[in-house]
mmCIF file of C-alpha atoms in Angstrom:
data_model
loop_
_atom_site.group_PDB
_atom_site.id
_atom_site.type_symbol
_atom_site.label_atom_id
_atom_site.label_comp_id
_atom_site.label_asym_id
_atom_site.label_seq_id
_atom_site.Cartn_x
_atom_site.Cartn_y
_atom_site.Cartn_z
ATOM 1 C CA MET Y 1 91.426 96.473 89.065
ATOM 2 C CA ASN Y 2 89.364 95.521 92.093
ATOM 3 C CA GLU Y 3 88.663 98.993 93.457
ATOM 4 C CA ALA Y 4 85.634 99.998 95.487
ATOM 5 C CA PRO Y 5 83.021 101.846 93.419
ATOM 6 C CA TYR Y 6 83.668 105.576 93.226
ATOM 7 C CA PHE Y 7 80.985 108.189 92.695
ATOM 8 C CA ALA Y 8 81.849 111.762 91.803
ATOM 9 C CA PRO Y 9 80.141 114.414 93.963
ATOM 10 C CA TYR Y 10 76.728 115.454 92.695
ATOM 11 C CA PRO Y 11 76.913 118.944 91.111
ATOM 12 C CA ARG Y 12 75.377 121.361 93.600
ATOM 13 C CA ALA Y 13 73.373 124.423 92.595
ATOM 14 C CA ARG Y 14 74.149 127.655 94.426
ATOM 15 C CA SER Y 15 71.419 128.809 96.792
ATOM 16 C CA PRO Y 16 69.756 132.077 95.768
ATOM 17 C CA VAL Y 17 70.869 135.195 97.589
ATOM 18 C CA TYR Y 18 67.433 136.212 98.855
ATOM 19 C CA SER Y 19 68.454 139.759 99.816
ATOM 20 C CA ARG Y 20 69.434 140.443 96.193
ATOM 21 C CA TRP Y 21 66.170 139.032 94.922
ATOM 22 C CA TRP Y 22 64.125 141.193 97.312
ATOM 23 C CA LEU Y 23 66.152 144.277 96.377
ATOM 24 C CA SER Y 24 65.743 143.535 92.682
ATOM 25 C CA GLY Y 25 61.993 143.074 93.168
ATOM 26 C CA ALA Y 26 61.693 146.334 95.075
ATOM 27 C CA ALA Y 27 63.777 148.111 92.442
ATOM 28 C CA LEU Y 28 61.622 146.671 89.670
ATOM 29 C CA LEU Y 29 58.444 147.804 91.420
ATOM 30 C CA SER Y 30 59.862 151.327 91.896
ATOM 31 C CA VAL Y 31 60.872 151.539 88.251
ATOM 32 C CA LEU Y 32 57.417 150.440 87.141
ATOM 33 C CA ILE Y 33 55.635 152.968 89.350
ATOM 34 C CA VAL Y 34 57.910 155.935 88.612
ATOM 35 C CA GLY Y 35 58.299 155.100 84.923
ATOM 36 C CA GLY Y 36 54.588 154.597 84.509
ATOM 37 C CA LYS Y 37 53.757 158.008 85.991
ATOM 38 C CA LEU Y 38 56.463 159.894 84.115
ATOM 39 C CA PHE Y 39 56.399 158.275 80.692
ATOM 40 C CA LEU Y 40 53.297 156.179 80.224
ATOM 41 C CA ALA Y 41 50.532 158.059 82.052
ATOM 42 C CA ASP Y 42 49.717 160.130 78.939
ATOM 43 C CA LEU Y 43 49.737 157.093 76.610
ATOM 44 C CA TYR Y 44 47.785 154.439 78.490
ATOM 45 C CA GLU Y 45 44.790 154.313 80.740
ATOM 46 C CA PRO Y 46 45.497 153.629 84.435
ATOM 47 C CA ARG Y 47 43.776 150.245 84.197
ATOM 48 C CA VAL Y 48 46.056 149.132 81.366
ATOM 49 C CA MET Y 49 49.120 150.341 83.258
ATOM 50 C CA ILE Y 50 48.127 148.453 86.397
ATOM 51 C CA VAL Y 51 47.569 145.248 84.452
ATOM 52 C CA GLY Y 52 50.965 145.618 82.784
ATOM 53 C CA MET Y 53 52.721 146.278 86.091
ATOM 54 C CA VAL Y 54 51.046 143.248 87.684
ATOM 55 C CA GLY Y 55 52.077 141.112 84.717
ATOM 56 C CA VAL Y 56 55.721 142.172 85.016
ATOM 57 C CA LEU Y 57 55.705 141.508 88.768
ATOM 58 C CA LEU Y 58 54.124 138.082 88.249
ATOM 59 C CA LEU Y 59 56.831 137.265 85.715
ATOM 60 C CA TRP Y 60 59.494 138.279 88.278
ATOM 61 C CA LEU Y 61 57.782 136.201 90.937
ATOM 62 C CA THR Y 62 57.591 133.191 88.606
ATOM 63 C CA VAL Y 63 61.314 133.401 87.833
ATOM 64 C CA PHE Y 64 62.075 133.706 91.539
ATOM 65 C CA LEU Y 65 59.932 130.690 92.438
ATOM 66 C CA LEU Y 66 61.499 128.607 89.648
ATOM 67 C CA ARG Y 67 64.957 129.488 90.976
ATOM 68 C CA VAL Y 68 63.959 128.411 94.504
ATOM 69 C CA LEU Y 69 62.369 125.196 93.242
ATOM 70 C CA TYR Y 70 65.465 124.371 91.178
ATOM 71 C CA VAL Y 71 67.675 124.663 94.272
ATOM 72 C CA HIS Y 72 65.330 122.532 96.383
ATOM 73 C CA PHE Y 73 65.087 119.810 93.728
ATOM 74 C CA ASN Y 74 68.863 119.897 93.285
ATOM 75 C CA GLN Y 75 69.339 119.396 97.043
ATOM 76 C CA HIS Y 76 66.855 116.515 97.045
ATOM 77 C CA PHE Y 77 68.529 114.794 94.101
ATOM 78 C CA ALA Y 78 71.978 115.343 95.644
ATOM 79 C CA HIS Y 79 70.841 113.778 98.937
ATOM 80 C CA THR Y 80 69.294 110.787 97.145
ATOM 81 C CA TYR Y 81 72.396 110.370 94.980
ATOM 82 C CA THR Y 82 74.734 110.537 98.009
ATOM 83 C CA GLU Y 83 72.703 108.031 100.045
ATOM 84 C CA THR Y 84 72.482 105.617 97.114
ATOM 85 C CA ALA Y 85 76.233 105.904 96.519
ATOM 86 C CA ARG Y 86 76.919 105.200 100.189
ATOM 87 C CA GLN Y 87 74.637 102.169 100.151
ATOM 88 C CA ILE Y 88 76.389 100.780 97.065
ATOM 89 C CA GLN Y 89 79.804 101.365 98.626
ATOM 90 C CA ARG Y 90 78.740 99.794 101.935
ATOM 91 C CA ALA Y 91 77.348 96.773 100.082
ATOM 92 C CA TRP Y 92 80.597 96.467 98.098
ATOM 93 C CA TRP Y 93 82.745 96.567 101.220
ATOM 94 C CA THR Y 94 80.412 94.209 103.100
ATOM 95 C CA ARG Y 95 80.769 91.617 100.352
ATOM 96 C CA HIS Y 96 84.458 92.390 99.864
ATOM 97 C CA ARG Y 97 85.144 91.736 103.563
ATOM 98 C CA GLN Y 98 83.337 88.401 103.705
ATOM 99 C CA GLN Y 99 85.480 85.548 104.938
ATOM 100 C CA VAL Y 100 85.578 81.772 105.100
ATOM 101 C CA ALA Y 101 86.923 79.467 107.815
ATOM 102 C CA LEU Y 102 89.808 77.091 107.244
ATOM 103 C CA VAL Y 103 88.444 74.233 109.341
ATOM 104 C CA GLU Y 104 91.352 71.898 108.620
ATOM 105 C CA ALA Y 105 94.570 71.947 106.624
ATOM 106 C CA VAL Y 106 97.154 69.408 105.540
ATOM 107 C CA LEU Y 107 100.560 70.291 104.111
ATOM 108 C CA VAL Y 108 103.068 67.720 102.913
ATOM 109 C CA GLY Y 109 106.509 68.847 101.796
ATOM 110 C CA PRO Y 110 110.229 68.193 102.201
ATOM 111 C CA VAL Y 111 110.253 69.943 105.603
ATOM 112 C CA CYS Y 112 106.746 69.481 106.996
ATOM 113 C CA ASN Y 113 104.356 66.569 107.311
ATOM 114 C CA SER Y 114 102.376 67.626 110.383
ATOM 115 C CA VAL Y 115 100.805 70.661 112.049
ATOM 116 C CA GLU Y 116 103.734 70.860 114.479
ATOM 117 C CA SER Y 117 106.360 70.739 111.764
ATOM 118 C CA ARG Y 118 104.742 73.674 109.949
ATOM 119 C CA MET Y 119 105.371 75.948 112.878
ATOM 120 C CA LYS Y 120 109.023 74.929 113.098
ATOM 121 C CA LEU Y 121 109.545 76.704 109.782
ATOM 122 C CA PHE Y 122 109.161 80.019 111.646
ATOM 123 C CA THR Y 123 111.583 79.290 114.478
ATOM 124 C CA PRO Y 124 115.109 80.803 114.532
ATOM 125 C CA ASP Y 125 116.830 77.421 114.776
ATOM 126 C CA HIS Y 126 115.072 75.928 111.737
ATOM 127 C CA GLN Y 127 117.446 74.559 109.107
ATOM 128 C CA PRO Y 128 116.125 74.322 105.533
ATOM 129 C CA PRO Y 129 116.689 71.046 103.694
ATOM 130 C CA VAL Y 130 119.622 70.536 101.359
ATOM 131 C CA ALA Y 131 118.776 70.121 97.700
ATOM 132 C CA GLU Y 132 119.927 66.874 96.146
ATOM 133 C CA LYS Y 133 121.391 66.299 92.725
ATOM 134 C CA VAL Y 134 119.156 64.353 90.386
ATOM 135 C CA ASP Y 135 119.046 63.852 86.672
ATOM 136 C CA GLY Y 136 118.635 67.266 85.114
ATOM 137 C CA GLY Y 137 119.621 69.459 88.059
ATOM 138 C CA LEU Y 138 118.827 70.056 91.726
ATOM 139 C CA ALA Y 139 115.636 69.009 93.496
ATOM 140 C CA MET Y 140 114.051 69.024 96.956
ATOM 141 C CA ARG Y 141 112.189 65.756 97.369
ATOM 142 C CA LEU Y 142 110.264 63.855 100.011
ATOM 143 C CA ARG Y 143 112.547 60.974 100.914
ATOM 144 C CA GLN Y 144 109.675 58.568 101.616
ATOM 145 C CA LEU Y 145 108.541 58.765 97.987
ATOM 146 C CA LYS Y 146 110.362 56.507 95.539
ATOM 147 C CA GLY Y 147 110.585 56.914 91.800
ATOM 148 C CA ASN Y 148 111.903 59.565 89.446
ATOM 149 C CA GLY Y 149 109.001 60.047 87.047
ATOM 150 C CA ILE Y 150 107.050 63.253 87.681
ATOM 151 C CA ALA Y 151 103.631 61.664 87.057
ATOM 152 C CA GLU Y 152 104.473 58.765 89.349
ATOM 153 C CA ARG Y 153 105.685 61.042 92.135
ATOM 154 C CA GLU Y 154 102.598 63.236 91.872
ATOM 155 C CA ARG Y 155 100.338 60.201 92.198
ATOM 156 C CA LYS Y 156 102.269 59.097 95.280
ATOM 157 C CA LEU Y 157 102.132 62.630 96.658
ATOM 158 C CA ALA Y 158 98.350 62.625 96.279
ATOM 159 C CA MET Y 159 98.098 59.282 98.054
ATOM 160 C CA LEU Y 160 100.383 60.516 100.824
ATOM 161 C CA LEU Y 161 98.181 63.592 101.188
ATOM 162 C CA ALA Y 162 95.125 61.389 101.691
ATOM 163 C CA MET Y 163 96.932 59.229 104.248
ATOM 164 C CA GLN Y 164 98.230 62.290 106.089
ATOM 165 C CA TRP Y 165 94.698 63.692 106.284
ATOM 166 C CA LYS Y 166 93.454 60.405 107.678
ATOM 167 C CA GLY Y 167 96.373 60.377 110.141
ATOM 168 C CA GLN Y 168 95.280 63.733 111.609
ATOM 169 C CA HIS Y 169 92.017 62.115 112.777
ATOM 170 C CA GLU Y 170 91.650 59.589 115.541
ATOM 171 C CA THR Y 171 88.363 58.380 114.052
ATOM 172 C CA SER Y 172 87.213 57.845 110.495
ATOM 173 C CA ILE Y 173 86.355 60.930 108.447
ATOM 174 C CA ALA Y 174 82.787 61.271 107.178
ATOM 175 C CA LEU Y 175 82.352 63.972 104.567
ATOM 176 C CA HIS Y 176 80.284 64.830 101.506
ATOM 177 C CA PRO Y 177 81.651 68.221 100.399
ATOM 178 C CA LEU Y 178 79.531 70.723 98.509
ATOM 179 C CA ARG Y 179 82.307 71.155 95.953
ATOM 180 C CA CYS Y 180 85.830 69.908 95.364
ATOM 181 C CA TYR Y 181 88.703 71.849 93.774
ATOM 182 C CA TRP Y 182 91.987 70.356 92.620
ATOM 183 C CA GLN Y 183 95.287 71.945 91.629
ATOM 184 C CA GLY Y 184 97.175 69.347 89.646
ATOM 185 C CA THR Y 185 96.763 66.570 87.125
ATOM 186 C CA ALA Y 186 93.733 64.340 86.651
ATOM 187 C CA SER Y 187 95.802 61.211 87.348
ATOM 188 C CA ALA Y 188 96.949 62.631 90.693
ATOM 189 C CA TRP Y 189 93.333 63.393 91.629
ATOM 190 C CA ALA Y 190 92.351 59.834 90.697
ATOM 191 C CA ALA Y 191 95.085 58.536 93.015
ATOM 192 C CA PHE Y 192 93.846 60.807 95.807
ATOM 193 C CA VAL Y 193 90.253 59.594 95.369
ATOM 194 C CA GLU Y 194 91.368 55.976 95.270
ATOM 195 C CA GLN Y 195 93.368 56.322 98.468
ATOM 196 C CA MET Y 196 90.535 58.161 100.229
ATOM 197 C CA ALA Y 197 88.089 55.434 99.220
ATOM 198 C CA SER Y 198 90.422 52.920 100.842
ATOM 199 C CA SER Y 199 91.325 54.930 103.962
ATOM 200 C CA CYS Y 200 88.034 56.779 104.555
ATOM 201 C CA PRO Y 201 85.148 55.212 102.619
ATOM 202 C CA GLN Y 202 82.698 57.680 104.196
ATOM 203 C CA VAL Y 203 84.296 60.538 102.293
ATOM 204 C CA LYS Y 204 82.410 60.982 99.012
ATOM 205 C CA LEU Y 205 84.491 62.633 96.305
ATOM 206 C CA PRO Y 206 83.523 63.351 92.689
ATOM 207 C CA GLU Y 207 85.270 61.701 89.775
ATOM 208 C CA HIS Y 208 86.024 65.079 88.211
ATOM 209 C CA PRO Y 209 86.771 68.021 90.540
ATOM 210 C CA GLU Y 210 86.674 71.671 89.563
ATOM 211 C CA PRO Y 211 90.063 73.114 88.596
ATOM 212 C CA TRP Y 212 91.595 75.415 91.169
ATOM 213 C CA GLN Y 213 91.798 78.943 89.737
ATOM 214 C CA GLY Y 214 93.470 80.740 92.612
ATOM 215 C CA LEU Y 215 91.784 83.873 93.892
ATOM 216 C CA ALA Y 216 88.854 83.414 91.503
ATOM 217 C CA SER Y 217 88.027 80.034 93.062
ATOM 218 C CA LEU Y 218 88.381 81.427 96.589
ATOM 219 C CA ASP Y 219 85.897 84.181 95.709
ATOM 220 C CA VAL Y 220 83.358 81.636 94.455
ATOM 221 C CA ILE Y 221 83.809 79.514 97.589
ATOM 222 C CA ILE Y 222 83.277 82.474 99.915
ATOM 223 C CA ASP Y 223 80.135 83.405 97.991
ATOM 224 C CA GLN Y 224 78.750 79.879 98.252
ATOM 225 C CA LEU Y 225 79.444 79.486 101.957
ATOM 226 C CA GLN Y 226 77.742 82.729 102.954
ATOM 227 C CA GLY Y 227 74.630 81.673 104.844
ATOM 228 C CA ALA Y 228 75.376 77.966 104.366
ATOM 229 C CA ALA Y 229 74.756 75.390 107.092
ATOM 230 C CA ALA Y 230 77.308 75.130 109.894
ATOM 231 C CA ASP Y 231 78.409 71.683 108.698
ATOM 232 C CA ALA Y 232 78.804 72.713 105.036
ATOM 233 C CA ARG Y 233 82.270 71.958 103.694
ATOM 234 C CA ILE Y 234 84.236 72.618 100.514
ATOM 235 C CA LEU Y 235 87.410 70.656 99.834
ATOM 236 C CA CYS Y 236 90.374 72.224 98.044
ATOM 237 C CA ALA Y 237 93.553 70.264 97.421
ATOM 238 C CA GLY Y 238 96.458 69.903 95.069
ATOM 239 C CA CYS Y 239 99.918 68.509 94.567
ATOM 240 C CA ALA Y 240 102.899 69.231 92.373
ATOM 241 C CA SER Y 241 106.302 67.723 91.695
ATOM 242 C CA LEU Y 242 108.331 69.894 89.377
ATOM 243 C CA PRO Y 243 110.998 68.504 87.048
ATOM 244 C CA PRO Y 244 114.538 69.781 87.713
ATOM 245 C CA GLN Y 245 115.965 72.342 85.314
ATOM 246 C CA ALA Y 246 119.675 73.019 84.953
ATOM 247 C CA ASN Y 247 119.404 76.827 84.814
ATOM 248 C CA SER Y 248 116.548 77.285 87.289
ATOM 249 C CA ARG Y 249 116.878 79.874 90.068
ATOM 250 C CA LEU Y 250 115.528 77.317 92.580
ATOM 251 C CA PRO Y 251 115.737 73.554 92.954
ATOM 252 C CA ALA Y 252 112.668 71.691 91.723
ATOM 253 C CA GLY Y 253 110.288 71.245 94.630
ATOM 254 C CA GLU Y 254 107.302 69.087 95.433
ATOM 255 C CA ALA Y 255 104.441 69.411 97.898
ATOM 256 C CA ALA Y 256 100.783 68.593 98.469
ATOM 257 C CA VAL Y 257 98.167 70.636 100.277
ATOM 258 C CA LEU Y 258 94.557 70.187 101.396
ATOM 259 C CA TRP Y 259 92.006 72.621 102.816
ATOM 260 C CA LEU Y 260 88.627 71.922 104.308
ATOM 261 C CA LEU Y 261 86.704 75.188 104.218
ATOM 262 C CA GLY Y 262 83.521 75.972 106.122
ATOM 263 C CA THR Y 263 81.495 78.782 107.616
ATOM 264 C CA GLN Y 264 83.131 78.742 111.051
ATOM 265 C CA GLY Y 265 85.555 76.849 113.243
ATOM 266 C CA GLY Y 266 88.991 77.903 112.041
ATOM 267 C CA VAL Y 267 91.211 80.782 111.016
ATOM 268 C CA ARG Y 268 89.619 83.133 108.531
ATOM 269 C CA PHE Y 269 90.596 83.514 104.883
ATOM 270 C CA CYS Y 270 89.778 86.937 103.453
ATOM 271 C CA ARG Y 271 88.953 87.261 99.767
ATOM 272 C CA GLY Y 272 92.349 88.679 98.923
ATOM 273 C CA GLU Y 273 93.380 91.210 96.301
ATOM 274 C CA TRP Y 274 95.199 90.970 93.009
ATOM 275 C CA PHE Y 275 97.962 93.062 91.512
ATOM 276 C CA ALA Y 276 98.253 93.650 87.781
ATOM 277 C CA ALA Y 277 101.604 95.275 87.044
ATOM 278 C CA GLU Y 278 100.391 97.083 83.941
ATOM 279 C CA SER Y 279 97.353 98.771 85.514
ATOM 280 C CA GLU Y 280 97.856 99.481 89.218
ATOM 281 C CA ASP Y 281 100.400 100.419 91.856
ATOM 282 C CA LEU Y 282 101.354 97.646 94.308
ATOM 283 C CA ALA Y 283 101.244 99.993 97.309
ATOM 284 C CA THR Y 284 97.635 100.859 96.437
ATOM 285 C CA VAL Y 285 96.714 97.176 96.294
ATOM 286 C CA ALA Y 286 98.488 96.533 99.606
ATOM 287 C CA GLU Y 287 96.543 99.357 101.233
ATOM 288 C CA ARG Y 288 93.295 97.861 99.942
ATOM 289 C CA VAL Y 289 94.288 94.494 101.463
ATOM 290 C CA LEU Y 290 94.508 96.188 104.855
ATOM 291 C CA GLN Y 291 91.138 97.877 104.326
ATOM 292 C CA GLN Y 292 89.599 94.575 103.296
ATOM 293 C CA SER Y 293 90.966 92.888 106.422
ATOM 294 C CA GLU Y 294 90.060 95.877 108.611
ATOM 295 C CA LEU Y 295 93.657 96.366 109.729
ATOM 296 C CA ASP Y 296 95.136 99.781 110.436
ATOM 297 C CA LYS Y 297 98.717 98.582 109.883
ATOM 298 C CA PRO Y 298 100.446 95.659 108.093
ATOM 299 C CA ALA Y 299 100.238 92.209 109.679
ATOM 300 C CA PRO Y 300 103.226 91.181 111.846
ATOM 301 C CA ALA Y 301 104.303 88.535 109.327
ATOM 302 C CA CYS Y 302 103.954 87.913 105.598
ATOM 303 C CA VAL Y 303 104.587 84.449 104.157
ATOM 304 C CA SER Y 304 105.642 84.276 100.519
ATOM 305 C CA PHE Y 305 107.946 82.882 97.908
ATOM 306 C CA ALA Y 306 110.437 85.314 96.422
ATOM 307 C CA GLN Y 307 109.097 87.300 93.481
ATOM 308 C CA PRO Y 308 112.269 88.580 91.778
ATOM 309 C CA THR Y 309 110.405 89.976 88.773
ATOM 310 C CA ILE Y 310 108.311 92.365 90.890
ATOM 311 C CA ALA Y 311 110.590 95.263 91.809
ATOM 312 C CA GLU Y 312 107.823 97.080 93.719
ATOM 313 C CA LEU Y 313 108.002 94.520 96.531
ATOM 314 C CA ALA Y 314 111.242 96.088 97.785
ATOM 315 C CA ALA Y 315 109.357 99.238 98.810
ATOM 316 C CA LEU Y 316 106.397 97.421 100.369
ATOM 317 C CA ASN Y 317 106.264 97.953 104.132
ATOM 318 C CA TRP Y 318 105.368 94.329 104.934
ATOM 319 C CA ASN Y 319 107.462 91.943 107.013
ATOM 320 C CA ILE Y 320 108.326 89.626 104.106
ATOM 321 C CA ARG Y 321 112.015 88.723 104.241
ATOM 322 C CA PRO Y 322 112.057 86.472 107.373
ATOM 323 C CA PHE Y 323 109.173 84.359 106.024
ATOM 324 C CA VAL Y 324 110.233 83.646 102.430
ATOM 325 C CA GLN Y 325 109.813 79.913 101.740
ATOM 326 C CA ASP Y 326 112.069 79.309 98.727
ATOM 327 C CA ALA Y 327 114.717 77.514 100.793
ATOM 328 C CA ASN Y 328 112.138 75.214 102.399
ATOM 329 C CA PHE Y 329 110.211 74.073 99.343
ATOM 330 C CA GLY Y 330 112.077 75.008 96.178
ATOM 331 C CA ALA Y 331 110.079 75.871 93.083
ATOM 332 C CA LEU Y 332 106.423 74.796 93.315
ATOM 333 C CA GLY Y 333 104.929 76.471 90.273
ATOM 334 C CA SER Y 334 101.163 76.936 90.497
ATOM 335 C CA LEU Y 335 100.995 75.394 93.975
ATOM 336 C CA GLU Y 336 102.932 78.274 95.543
ATOM 337 C CA ALA Y 337 99.944 80.345 96.619
ATOM 338 C CA MET Y 338 98.126 77.481 98.340
ATOM 339 C CA VAL Y 339 101.292 76.609 100.271
ATOM 340 C CA VAL Y 340 101.888 80.166 101.528
ATOM 341 C CA GLN Y 341 98.220 80.536 102.491
ATOM 342 C CA THR Y 342 98.416 77.292 104.464
ATOM 343 C CA LEU Y 343 101.545 78.466 106.278
ATOM 344 C CA ALA Y 344 100.009 81.889 106.940
ATOM 345 C CA ALA Y 345 97.002 80.104 108.456
ATOM 346 C CA ALA Y 346 99.290 78.054 110.710
ATOM 347 C CA TYR Y 347 101.069 81.224 111.859
ATOM 348 C CA ALA Y 348 97.793 83.057 112.556
ATOM 349 C CA GLN Y 349 96.392 80.097 114.471
ATOM 350 C CA THR Y 350 99.487 79.609 116.609
ATOM 351 C CA HIS Y 351 100.246 83.251 117.380
ATOM 352 C CA GLY Y 352 96.692 84.602 117.430
ATOM 353 C CA VAL Y 353 97.568 87.494 115.109
ATOM 354 C CA PRO Y 354 96.806 88.227 111.441
ATOM 355 C CA CYS Y 355 99.329 86.918 108.927
ATOM 356 C CA ALA Y 356 99.676 88.204 105.373
ATOM 357 C CA TRP Y 357 100.630 86.200 102.315
ATOM 358 C CA LEU Y 358 101.828 86.807 98.752
ATOM 359 C CA GLY Y 359 101.491 84.289 95.949
ATOM 360 C CA ASN Y 360 101.256 83.664 92.244
ATOM 361 C CA ASP Y 361 97.954 83.254 90.427
ATOM 362 C CA PRO Y 362 96.754 81.866 87.079
ATOM 363 C CA HIS Y 363 95.199 85.189 86.060
ATOM 364 C CA HIS Y 364 97.181 87.945 87.791
ATOM 365 C CA THR Y 365 100.753 89.102 88.280
ATOM 366 C CA LEU Y 366 100.487 88.604 92.036
ATOM 367 C CA THR Y 367 97.843 87.986 94.692
ATOM 368 C CA LEU Y 368 97.885 89.287 98.247
ATOM 369 C CA GLY Y 369 95.768 88.564 101.277
ATOM 370 C CA VAL Y 370 95.513 88.182 105.033
ATOM 371 C CA VAL Y 371 94.606 85.224 107.215
ATOM 372 C CA LYS Y 372 93.000 86.247 110.510
ATOM 373 C CA PRO Y 373 92.755 84.292 113.770
ATOM 374 C CA ASP Y 374 89.569 82.384 114.561
ATOM 375 C CA ASP Y 375 87.155 85.101 115.738
ATOM 376 C CA SER Y 376 84.831 82.544 117.378
ATOM 377 C CA ARG Y 377 87.399 82.050 120.155
ATOM 378 C CA THR Y 378 87.545 85.682 121.188
#
């Protein structure tokens, strides 16, 4: 679980009831005086009696002072404990609410190849593509890509992604990213690098990128970009072409996505939250997403793929149904989350409102998050 640190209240000592202490002291003094005259005057000298009475009173006073000191020390420790707990909680929430800017995004799929086409997915008159019959079942394919082999199509998808990125710029791209993440095969990455070297030789990409690990990678990226230079960039990309399966719930889909993340200059990705079905309630996680994003109510829209195995989604008070992307992309496997985050970013940028997203993850049952509009424009 990804809960904020919780600290139980410090056990408080009860303050002494001073009136009772003064009454008990007065009663003790009376007993000593009266008892000494009535019972001890014939047995002890007056000097011995006085010393004994003073000793008993000093013992009472010592106990009283220790009781007062205990309460004062308890209050001091409780105050220190409470302030330290608050500082730890504030630091946790400060880090937990850190964000990163999506400076640029590219999404290539059966229904979108440009920034404009992404937004058409949310219009009432949008018609999803029709799946085609291929060997092995149904599939949703990019018509401009030829070939039936999955590895071949993924390489062509990666090359198309590079060309689409170049096509979004009127001038040549110059970039040396701090890190590069890739969701997909090594051969597809090699094709992407090769095409970028041809189309944009001023973009310097490593031979071996870091594997994209979903929310875990996004956390690392946000950490690294905190306090980084304004021109610091991290590149995240991936592509997938799934093989058709006869009994699959969805047609096999294919898509490619690219993010250029920085410190400012685009819609804001929050860290996101994860849901583990065996250890936490989904409504609790959803509430923490809103706290993380500093929202007092759910975002107006939530982009996702259907999650039929998660029954708790039916009771979640998020606007999910109108923005489910199954019919537009088909099954995308591990690329699902990056696609929905890209579409949520497009929605937030166009409408100027937060947009939520739900997606799969390599390490968790489900991940949730919010994309917020670019705060530098407000």
